[in-house]
Coordinates of C-alpha atoms and ligand atoms in Angstrom, one line a residue:
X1 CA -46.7 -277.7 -62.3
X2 CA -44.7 -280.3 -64.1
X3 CA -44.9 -278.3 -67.4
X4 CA -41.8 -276.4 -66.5
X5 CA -40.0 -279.7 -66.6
X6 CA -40.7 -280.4 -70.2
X7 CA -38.1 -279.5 -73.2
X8 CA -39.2 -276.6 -75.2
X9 CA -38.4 -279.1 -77.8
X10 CA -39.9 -279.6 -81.5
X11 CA -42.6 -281.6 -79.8
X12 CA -44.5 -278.2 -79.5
X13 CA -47.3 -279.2 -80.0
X14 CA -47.6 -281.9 -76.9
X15 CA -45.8 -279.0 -75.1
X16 CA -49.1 -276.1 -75.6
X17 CA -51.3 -279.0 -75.3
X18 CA -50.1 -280.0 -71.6
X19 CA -49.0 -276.5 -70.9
X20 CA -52.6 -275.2 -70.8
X21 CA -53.4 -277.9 -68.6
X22 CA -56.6 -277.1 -66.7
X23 CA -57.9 -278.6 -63.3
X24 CA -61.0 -277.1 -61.3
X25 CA -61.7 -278.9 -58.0
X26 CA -64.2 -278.4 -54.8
X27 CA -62.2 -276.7 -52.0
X28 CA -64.7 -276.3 -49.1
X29 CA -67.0 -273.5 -49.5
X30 CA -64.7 -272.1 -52.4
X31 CA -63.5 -273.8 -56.1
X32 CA -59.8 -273.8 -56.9
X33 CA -58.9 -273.6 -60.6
X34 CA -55.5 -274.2 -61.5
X35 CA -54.2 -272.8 -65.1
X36 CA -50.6 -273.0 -65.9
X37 CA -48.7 -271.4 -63.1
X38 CA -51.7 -270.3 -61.9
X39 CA -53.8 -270.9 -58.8
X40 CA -56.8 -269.2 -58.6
X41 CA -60.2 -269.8 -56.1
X42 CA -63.4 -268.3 -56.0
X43 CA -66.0 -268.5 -53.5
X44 CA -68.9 -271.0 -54.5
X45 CA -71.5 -268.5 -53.5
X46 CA -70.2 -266.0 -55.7
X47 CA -69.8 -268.1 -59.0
X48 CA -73.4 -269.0 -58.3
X49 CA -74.2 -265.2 -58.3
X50 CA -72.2 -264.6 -61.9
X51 CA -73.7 -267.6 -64.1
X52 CA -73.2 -266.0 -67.4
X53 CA -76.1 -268.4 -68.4
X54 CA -78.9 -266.3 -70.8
X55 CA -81.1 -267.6 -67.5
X56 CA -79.2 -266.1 -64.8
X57 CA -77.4 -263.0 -67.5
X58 CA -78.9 -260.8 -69.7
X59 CA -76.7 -260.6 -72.7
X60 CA -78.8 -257.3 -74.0
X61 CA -78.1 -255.2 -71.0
X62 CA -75.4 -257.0 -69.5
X63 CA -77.0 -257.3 -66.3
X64 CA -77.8 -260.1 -63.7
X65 CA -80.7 -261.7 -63.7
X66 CA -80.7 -264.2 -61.2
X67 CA -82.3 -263.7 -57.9
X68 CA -80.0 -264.8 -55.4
X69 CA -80.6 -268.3 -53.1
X70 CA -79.1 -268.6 -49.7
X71 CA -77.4 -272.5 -49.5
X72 CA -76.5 -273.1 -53.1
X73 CA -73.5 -275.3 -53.1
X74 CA -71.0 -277.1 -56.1
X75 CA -71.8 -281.0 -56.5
X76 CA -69.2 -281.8 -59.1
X77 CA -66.6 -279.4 -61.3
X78 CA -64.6 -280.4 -63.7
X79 CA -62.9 -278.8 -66.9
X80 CA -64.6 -279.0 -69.7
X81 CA -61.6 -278.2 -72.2
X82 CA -58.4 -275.9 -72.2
X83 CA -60.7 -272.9 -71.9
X84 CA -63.7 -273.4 -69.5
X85 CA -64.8 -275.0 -66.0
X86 CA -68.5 -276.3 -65.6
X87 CA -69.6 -276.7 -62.5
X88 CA -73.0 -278.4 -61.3
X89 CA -75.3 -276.8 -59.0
X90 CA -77.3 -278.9 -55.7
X91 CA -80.3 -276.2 -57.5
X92 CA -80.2 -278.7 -60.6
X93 CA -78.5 -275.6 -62.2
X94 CA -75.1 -275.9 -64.5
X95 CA -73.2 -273.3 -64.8
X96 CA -69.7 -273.0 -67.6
X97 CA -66.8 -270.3 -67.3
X98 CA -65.1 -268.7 -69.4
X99 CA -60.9 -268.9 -68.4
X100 CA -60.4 -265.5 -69.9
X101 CA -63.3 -264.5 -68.0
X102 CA -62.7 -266.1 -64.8
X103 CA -59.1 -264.6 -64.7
X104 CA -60.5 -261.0 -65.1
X105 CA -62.3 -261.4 -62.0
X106 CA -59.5 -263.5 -59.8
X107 CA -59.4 -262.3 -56.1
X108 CA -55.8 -262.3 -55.7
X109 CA -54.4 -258.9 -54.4
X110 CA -52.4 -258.0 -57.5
X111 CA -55.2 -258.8 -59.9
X112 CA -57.6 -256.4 -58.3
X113 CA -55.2 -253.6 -57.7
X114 CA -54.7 -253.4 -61.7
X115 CA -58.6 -253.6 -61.8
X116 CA -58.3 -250.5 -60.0
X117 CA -55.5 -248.6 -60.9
X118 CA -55.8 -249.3 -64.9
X119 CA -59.6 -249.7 -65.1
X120 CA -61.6 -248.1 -62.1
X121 CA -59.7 -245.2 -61.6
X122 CA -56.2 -244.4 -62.8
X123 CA -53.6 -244.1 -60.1
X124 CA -52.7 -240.3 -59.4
X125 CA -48.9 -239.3 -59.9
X126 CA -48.9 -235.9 -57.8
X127 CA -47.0 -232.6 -58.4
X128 CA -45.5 -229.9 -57.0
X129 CA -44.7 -226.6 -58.0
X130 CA -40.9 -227.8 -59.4
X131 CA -43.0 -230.7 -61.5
X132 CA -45.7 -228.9 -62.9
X133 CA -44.3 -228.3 -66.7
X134 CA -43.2 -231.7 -66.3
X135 CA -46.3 -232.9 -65.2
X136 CA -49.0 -230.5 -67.7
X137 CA -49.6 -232.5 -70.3
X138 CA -50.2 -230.2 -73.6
X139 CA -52.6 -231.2 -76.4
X140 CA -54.5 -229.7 -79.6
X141 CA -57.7 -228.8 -79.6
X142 CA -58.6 -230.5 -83.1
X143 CA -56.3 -233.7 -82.0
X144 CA -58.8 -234.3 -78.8
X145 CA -62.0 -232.7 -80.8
X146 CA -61.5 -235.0 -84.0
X147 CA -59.8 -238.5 -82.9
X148 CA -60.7 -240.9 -80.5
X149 CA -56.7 -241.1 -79.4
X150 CA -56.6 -237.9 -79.1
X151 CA -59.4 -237.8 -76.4
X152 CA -58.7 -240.4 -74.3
X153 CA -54.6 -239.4 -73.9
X154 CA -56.7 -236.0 -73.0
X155 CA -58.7 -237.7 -70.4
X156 CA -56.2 -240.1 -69.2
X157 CA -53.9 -237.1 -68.6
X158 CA -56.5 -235.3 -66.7
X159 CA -57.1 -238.5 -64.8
X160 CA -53.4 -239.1 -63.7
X161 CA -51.9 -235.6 -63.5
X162 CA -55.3 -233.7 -62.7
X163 CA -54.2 -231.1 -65.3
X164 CA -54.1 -231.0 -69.0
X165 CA -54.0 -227.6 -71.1
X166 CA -55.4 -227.6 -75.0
X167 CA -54.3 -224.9 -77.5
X168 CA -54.8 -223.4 -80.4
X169 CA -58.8 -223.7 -80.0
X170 CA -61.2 -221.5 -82.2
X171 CA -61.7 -217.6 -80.6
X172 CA -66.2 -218.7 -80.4
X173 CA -68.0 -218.7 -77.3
X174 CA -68.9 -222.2 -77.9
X175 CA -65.4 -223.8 -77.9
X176 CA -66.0 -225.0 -73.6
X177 CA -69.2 -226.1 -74.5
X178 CA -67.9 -227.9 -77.7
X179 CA -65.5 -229.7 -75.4
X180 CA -67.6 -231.0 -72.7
X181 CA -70.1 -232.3 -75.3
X182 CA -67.2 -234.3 -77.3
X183 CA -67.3 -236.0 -73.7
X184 CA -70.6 -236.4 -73.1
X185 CA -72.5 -233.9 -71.4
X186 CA -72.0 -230.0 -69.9
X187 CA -72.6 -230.2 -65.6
X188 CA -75.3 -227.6 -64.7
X189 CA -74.9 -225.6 -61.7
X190 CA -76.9 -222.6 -60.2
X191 CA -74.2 -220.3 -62.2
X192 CA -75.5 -222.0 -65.6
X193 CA -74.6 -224.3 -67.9
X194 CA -71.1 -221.8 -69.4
X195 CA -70.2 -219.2 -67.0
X196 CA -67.9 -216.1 -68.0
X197 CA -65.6 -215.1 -65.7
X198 CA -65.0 -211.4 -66.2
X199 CA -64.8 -208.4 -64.1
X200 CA -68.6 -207.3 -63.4
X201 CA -68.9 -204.3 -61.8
X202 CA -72.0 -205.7 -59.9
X203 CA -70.3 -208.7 -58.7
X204 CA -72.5 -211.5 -57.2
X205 CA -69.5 -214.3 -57.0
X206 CA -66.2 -213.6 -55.8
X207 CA -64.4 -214.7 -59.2
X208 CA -66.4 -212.0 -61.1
X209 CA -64.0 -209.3 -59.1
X210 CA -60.8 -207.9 -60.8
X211 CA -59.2 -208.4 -57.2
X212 CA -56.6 -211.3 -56.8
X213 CA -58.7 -214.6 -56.7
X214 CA -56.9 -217.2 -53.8
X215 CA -56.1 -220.7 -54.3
X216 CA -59.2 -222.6 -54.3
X217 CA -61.7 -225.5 -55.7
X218 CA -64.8 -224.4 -57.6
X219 CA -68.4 -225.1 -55.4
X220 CA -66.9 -226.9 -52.2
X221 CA -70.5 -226.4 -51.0
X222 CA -72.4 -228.8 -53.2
X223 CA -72.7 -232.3 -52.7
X224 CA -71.9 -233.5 -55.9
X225 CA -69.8 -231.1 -56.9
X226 CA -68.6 -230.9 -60.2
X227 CA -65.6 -232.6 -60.8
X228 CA -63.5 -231.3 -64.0
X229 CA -63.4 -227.5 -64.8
X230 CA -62.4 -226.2 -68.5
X231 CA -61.9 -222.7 -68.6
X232 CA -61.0 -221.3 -71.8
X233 CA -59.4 -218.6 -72.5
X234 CA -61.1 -216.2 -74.8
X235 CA -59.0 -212.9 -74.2
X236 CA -56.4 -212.7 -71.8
X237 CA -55.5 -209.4 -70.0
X238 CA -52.9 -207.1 -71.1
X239 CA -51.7 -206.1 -67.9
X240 CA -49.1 -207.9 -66.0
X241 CA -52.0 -209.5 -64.1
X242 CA -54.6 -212.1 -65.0
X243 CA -51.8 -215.0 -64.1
X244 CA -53.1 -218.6 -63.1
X245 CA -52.3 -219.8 -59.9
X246 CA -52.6 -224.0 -59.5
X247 CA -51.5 -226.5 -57.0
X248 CA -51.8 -230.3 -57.2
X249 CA -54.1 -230.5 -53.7
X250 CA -53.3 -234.0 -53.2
X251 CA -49.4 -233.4 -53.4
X252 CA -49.7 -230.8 -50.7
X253 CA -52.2 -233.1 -48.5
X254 CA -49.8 -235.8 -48.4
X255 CA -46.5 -233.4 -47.9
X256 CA -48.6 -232.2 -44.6
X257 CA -49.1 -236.1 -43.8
X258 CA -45.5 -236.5 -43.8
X259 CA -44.4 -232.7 -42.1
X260 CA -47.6 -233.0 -39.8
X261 CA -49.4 -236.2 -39.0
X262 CA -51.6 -234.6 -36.6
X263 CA -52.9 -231.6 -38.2
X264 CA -53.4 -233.9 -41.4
X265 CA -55.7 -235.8 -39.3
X266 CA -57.5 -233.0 -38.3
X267 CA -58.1 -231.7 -42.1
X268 CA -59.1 -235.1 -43.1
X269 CA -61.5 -235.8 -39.8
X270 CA -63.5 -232.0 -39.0
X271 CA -66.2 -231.0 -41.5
X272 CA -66.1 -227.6 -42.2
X273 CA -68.9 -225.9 -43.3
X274 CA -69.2 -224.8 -47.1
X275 CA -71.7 -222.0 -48.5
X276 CA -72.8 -220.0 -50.8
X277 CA -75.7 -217.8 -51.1
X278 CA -76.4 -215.6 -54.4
X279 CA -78.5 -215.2 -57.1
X280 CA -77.4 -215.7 -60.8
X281 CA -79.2 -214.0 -63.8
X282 CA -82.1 -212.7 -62.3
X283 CA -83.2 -215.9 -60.7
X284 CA -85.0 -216.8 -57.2
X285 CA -81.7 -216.8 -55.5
X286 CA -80.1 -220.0 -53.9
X287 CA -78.5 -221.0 -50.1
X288 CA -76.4 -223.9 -50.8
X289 CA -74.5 -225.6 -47.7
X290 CA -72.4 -228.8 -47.7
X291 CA -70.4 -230.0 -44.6
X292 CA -67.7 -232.0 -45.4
X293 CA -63.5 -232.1 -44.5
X294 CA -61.1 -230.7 -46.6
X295 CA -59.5 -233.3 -47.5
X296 CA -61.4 -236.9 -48.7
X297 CA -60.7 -240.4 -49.2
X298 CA -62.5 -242.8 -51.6
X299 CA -63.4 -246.5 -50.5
X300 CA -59.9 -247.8 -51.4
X301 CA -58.7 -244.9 -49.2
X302 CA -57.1 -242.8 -52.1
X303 CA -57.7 -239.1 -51.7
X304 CA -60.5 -238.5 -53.9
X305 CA -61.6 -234.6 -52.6
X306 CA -60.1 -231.6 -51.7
X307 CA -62.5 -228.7 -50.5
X308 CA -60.9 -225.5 -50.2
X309 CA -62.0 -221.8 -50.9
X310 CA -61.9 -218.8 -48.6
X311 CA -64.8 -216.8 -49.3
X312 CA -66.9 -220.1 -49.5
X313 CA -66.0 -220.9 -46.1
X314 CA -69.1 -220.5 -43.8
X315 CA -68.7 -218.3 -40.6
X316 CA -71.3 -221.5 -39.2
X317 CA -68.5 -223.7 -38.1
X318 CA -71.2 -227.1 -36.8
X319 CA -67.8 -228.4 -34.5
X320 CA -67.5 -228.9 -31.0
X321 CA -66.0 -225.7 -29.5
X322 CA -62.6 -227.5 -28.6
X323 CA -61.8 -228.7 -32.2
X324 CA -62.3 -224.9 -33.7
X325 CA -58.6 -223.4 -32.7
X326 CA -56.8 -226.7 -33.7
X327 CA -58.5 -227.0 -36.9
X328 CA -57.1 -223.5 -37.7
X329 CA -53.4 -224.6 -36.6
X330 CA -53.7 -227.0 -39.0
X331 CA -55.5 -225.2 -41.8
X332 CA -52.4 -222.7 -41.9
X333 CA -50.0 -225.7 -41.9
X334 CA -51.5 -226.8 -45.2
X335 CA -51.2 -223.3 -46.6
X336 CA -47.6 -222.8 -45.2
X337 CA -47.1 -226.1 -47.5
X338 CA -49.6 -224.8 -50.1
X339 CA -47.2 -221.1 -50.9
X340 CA -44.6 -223.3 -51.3
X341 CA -45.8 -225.3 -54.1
X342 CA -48.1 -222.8 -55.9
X343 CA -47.3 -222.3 -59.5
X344 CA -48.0 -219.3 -61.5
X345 CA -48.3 -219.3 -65.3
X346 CA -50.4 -216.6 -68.1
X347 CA -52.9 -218.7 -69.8
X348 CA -52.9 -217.5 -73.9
X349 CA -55.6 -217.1 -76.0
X350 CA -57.2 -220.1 -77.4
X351 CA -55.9 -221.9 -74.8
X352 CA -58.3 -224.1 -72.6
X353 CA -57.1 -224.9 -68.9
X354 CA -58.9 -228.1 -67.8
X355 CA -58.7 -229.8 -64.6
X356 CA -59.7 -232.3 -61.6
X357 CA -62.2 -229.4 -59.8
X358 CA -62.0 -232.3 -57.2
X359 CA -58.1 -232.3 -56.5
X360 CA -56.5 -229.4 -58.0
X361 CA -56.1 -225.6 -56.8
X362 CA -56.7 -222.8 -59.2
X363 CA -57.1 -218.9 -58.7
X364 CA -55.6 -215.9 -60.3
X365 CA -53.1 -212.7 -60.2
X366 CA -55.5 -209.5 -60.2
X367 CA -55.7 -207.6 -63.2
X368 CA -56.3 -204.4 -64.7
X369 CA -58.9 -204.7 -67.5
X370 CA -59.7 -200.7 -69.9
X371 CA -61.9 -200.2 -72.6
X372 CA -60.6 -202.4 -75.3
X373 CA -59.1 -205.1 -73.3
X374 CA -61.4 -207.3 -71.1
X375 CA -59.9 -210.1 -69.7
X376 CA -62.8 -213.2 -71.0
X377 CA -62.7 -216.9 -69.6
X378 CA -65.7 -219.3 -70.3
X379 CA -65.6 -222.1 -68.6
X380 CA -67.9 -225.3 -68.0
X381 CA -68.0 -228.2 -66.2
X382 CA -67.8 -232.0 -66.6
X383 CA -68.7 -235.1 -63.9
X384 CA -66.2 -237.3 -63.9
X385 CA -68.4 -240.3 -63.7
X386 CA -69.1 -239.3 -67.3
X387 CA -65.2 -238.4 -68.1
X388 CA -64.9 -242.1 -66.9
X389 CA -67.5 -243.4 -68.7
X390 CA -66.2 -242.7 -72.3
X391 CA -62.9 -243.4 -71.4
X392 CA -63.5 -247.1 -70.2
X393 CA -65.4 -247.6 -73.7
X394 CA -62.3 -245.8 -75.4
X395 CA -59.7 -247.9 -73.6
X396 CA -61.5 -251.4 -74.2
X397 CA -61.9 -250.1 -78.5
X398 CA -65.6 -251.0 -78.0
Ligands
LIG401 ZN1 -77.2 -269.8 -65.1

């Protein structure tokens, strides 16, 4: 552009005017708009589709209302001022855009990568165990409970790191619950809406034992399976024991894709079969079963789910015969990697530990509990579609 070539002189007001110079033309099946420096095209079919007309948009709901025609094609663009491009349909349709709004939605490779890093989901910084206090953000319970700042540096923490821990919150059985609904709403699972996790001498879940609990993720054998966990810590043990164990999942799957192409492949390629089969408060009882890898990609091929626990791990194993023995080769390559980036810390009371159920490890030290001290966590889950959800309103000050 020749705007480049101009003084930056006192004539600035020739210079802005020039400066913003805007051109839309035809370009086959596609329209190029040039803005400044900028070159941008967009496929005719797909400005058809987004008319931001109240005909073809509803304003109310923000939702498309036009029903899509196959051979719609441009007959004349132009720019209307600095700020817009009209461009007339062969459906006797004309249709105006917004700059601001066409440059949100340009197709160039950088442009949709911040879309999706900063908007969609934000991009993961992994850890390992030498990171960790580094890496744990720390916040106050009334900071994230009573400002908006404080809840979305909370959740964007949570969303990065996929670990956050909140102290000094109130000793009441409510304070997870009280949490999850500052977010939006508590996920539901057959072990209620809160579950305690205490030593039960009639144990019907593995975590309810006083026993050492492994490295694992919560419900690997649901479908949706919830994907934030806040466990808060309503009276921690006395003993030595009762430590937290966590691992960033993600760090250790892409160490092992570095160490050990081929037995990453495997973990990312055989689904193993999750299980679990109980009964919680009295009910009917329950047999849940997902099949699925260990680890998982989203569709922009970011790891997006780890599933690992041991006693969830069915003793059905739905693979062909040959890819059994392997898969265990490289199952123990992943925990080789695993010990050595396991971090061990003793939650305190009134502290809440809340994490991605979805990418990071958690388990505990055993304990001794006696009369007077029972070691207490309430937990409750969160989706992260609705995490998400008031974050992106949070972020754009709507
Ligand atoms: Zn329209």
């Amino acid at each position: 552009m020749f705007a480049r070539f101009l003084p930056r002189s006192p004539h600035a007001e020739i210079y802005t005017q020039i400066r913003s110079l805007l051109t839309a033309s035809i370009e086959s099946q596609y329209v190029r708009v040039n803005h400044d420096e900028k070159s941008m095209k967009f496929p005719q079919i797909w400005l058809r589709d987004n008319c931001c007309c109240p005909e073809c948009f509803h304003e109310g709901t923000q939702s498309r209302i036009y029903k899509f025609k196959v051979g719609v094609r441009a007959e004349r663009v132009q720019a209307l001022d600095d700020k817009s491009v009209q461009i007339e349909w062969n459906d006797r349709h004309t249709s105006v855009y917004n700059l601001k709004w066409l440059g949100e939605r340009d197709f160039s490779p950088e442009n949709r990568q911040k879309y999706i890093d900063e908007f969609y989901r934000l991009k993961h910084v992994f850890w390992g165990k030498e990171d960790f206090k580094k890496e744990c953000k720390e916040f106050e319970f009334d900071e994230v409970m009573g400002t908006n700042e404080g809840l979305r540096k909370w959740m964007e923490a949570l969303a990065i790191y996929g670990v956050a821990l909140i102290n000094n919150s109130p000793k009441e059985k409510t304070t997870a619950r009280r949490l999850a609904d500052r977010v939006g709403f508590i996920r539901k699972t057959h072990y209620g809406e809160e579950f305690s996790v205490m030593s039960k001498p009639d144990a019907k879940n593995y975590a309810y034992l006083s026993a050492p609990l492994p490295l694992h993720t919560d419900l690997p054998y649901y479908e949706y399976k919830p994907g934030l966990n806040l466990l808060h810590c309503f009276t921690q043990s006395e003993s030595s024991g009762g430590q937290s164990l966590t691992a960033d999942a993600f760090y250790v799957a892409e160490r092992l894709k570095q160490k050990d192409p081929k037995s990453y492949e495997i973990l990312t390629k055989v689904p193993v079969d999750w299980n679990d089969i109980g009964s919680e408060g009295g009910g009917e009882g329950f047999h849940s079963i997902y099949r699925s890898p260990m680890i998982n990609f989203d569709a922009d091929g970011r790891y997006n789910r780890i599933n690992l626990s041991i006693p969830q791990r069915d003793s059905h194993f739905t693979v062909k015969l040959e890819e059994v023995i392997p898969w265990y080769e490289a199952y123990w390559k992943l925990i080789e990697i695993l010990k050595e980036e396991t971090t061990t810390f003793k939650l305190k009371e009134g502290q809440l530990l809340t994490f991605n159920n979805l990418r990071v490890l958690h388990g505990r030290t055993g304990y001794d509990d006696n009369e007077t001290n029972v070691r207490h966590i309430i937990g409750v889950y969160l989706d992260w579609d609705i995490v998400y959800a008031r974050w992106r309103v949070l972020k754009s000050g709507k």
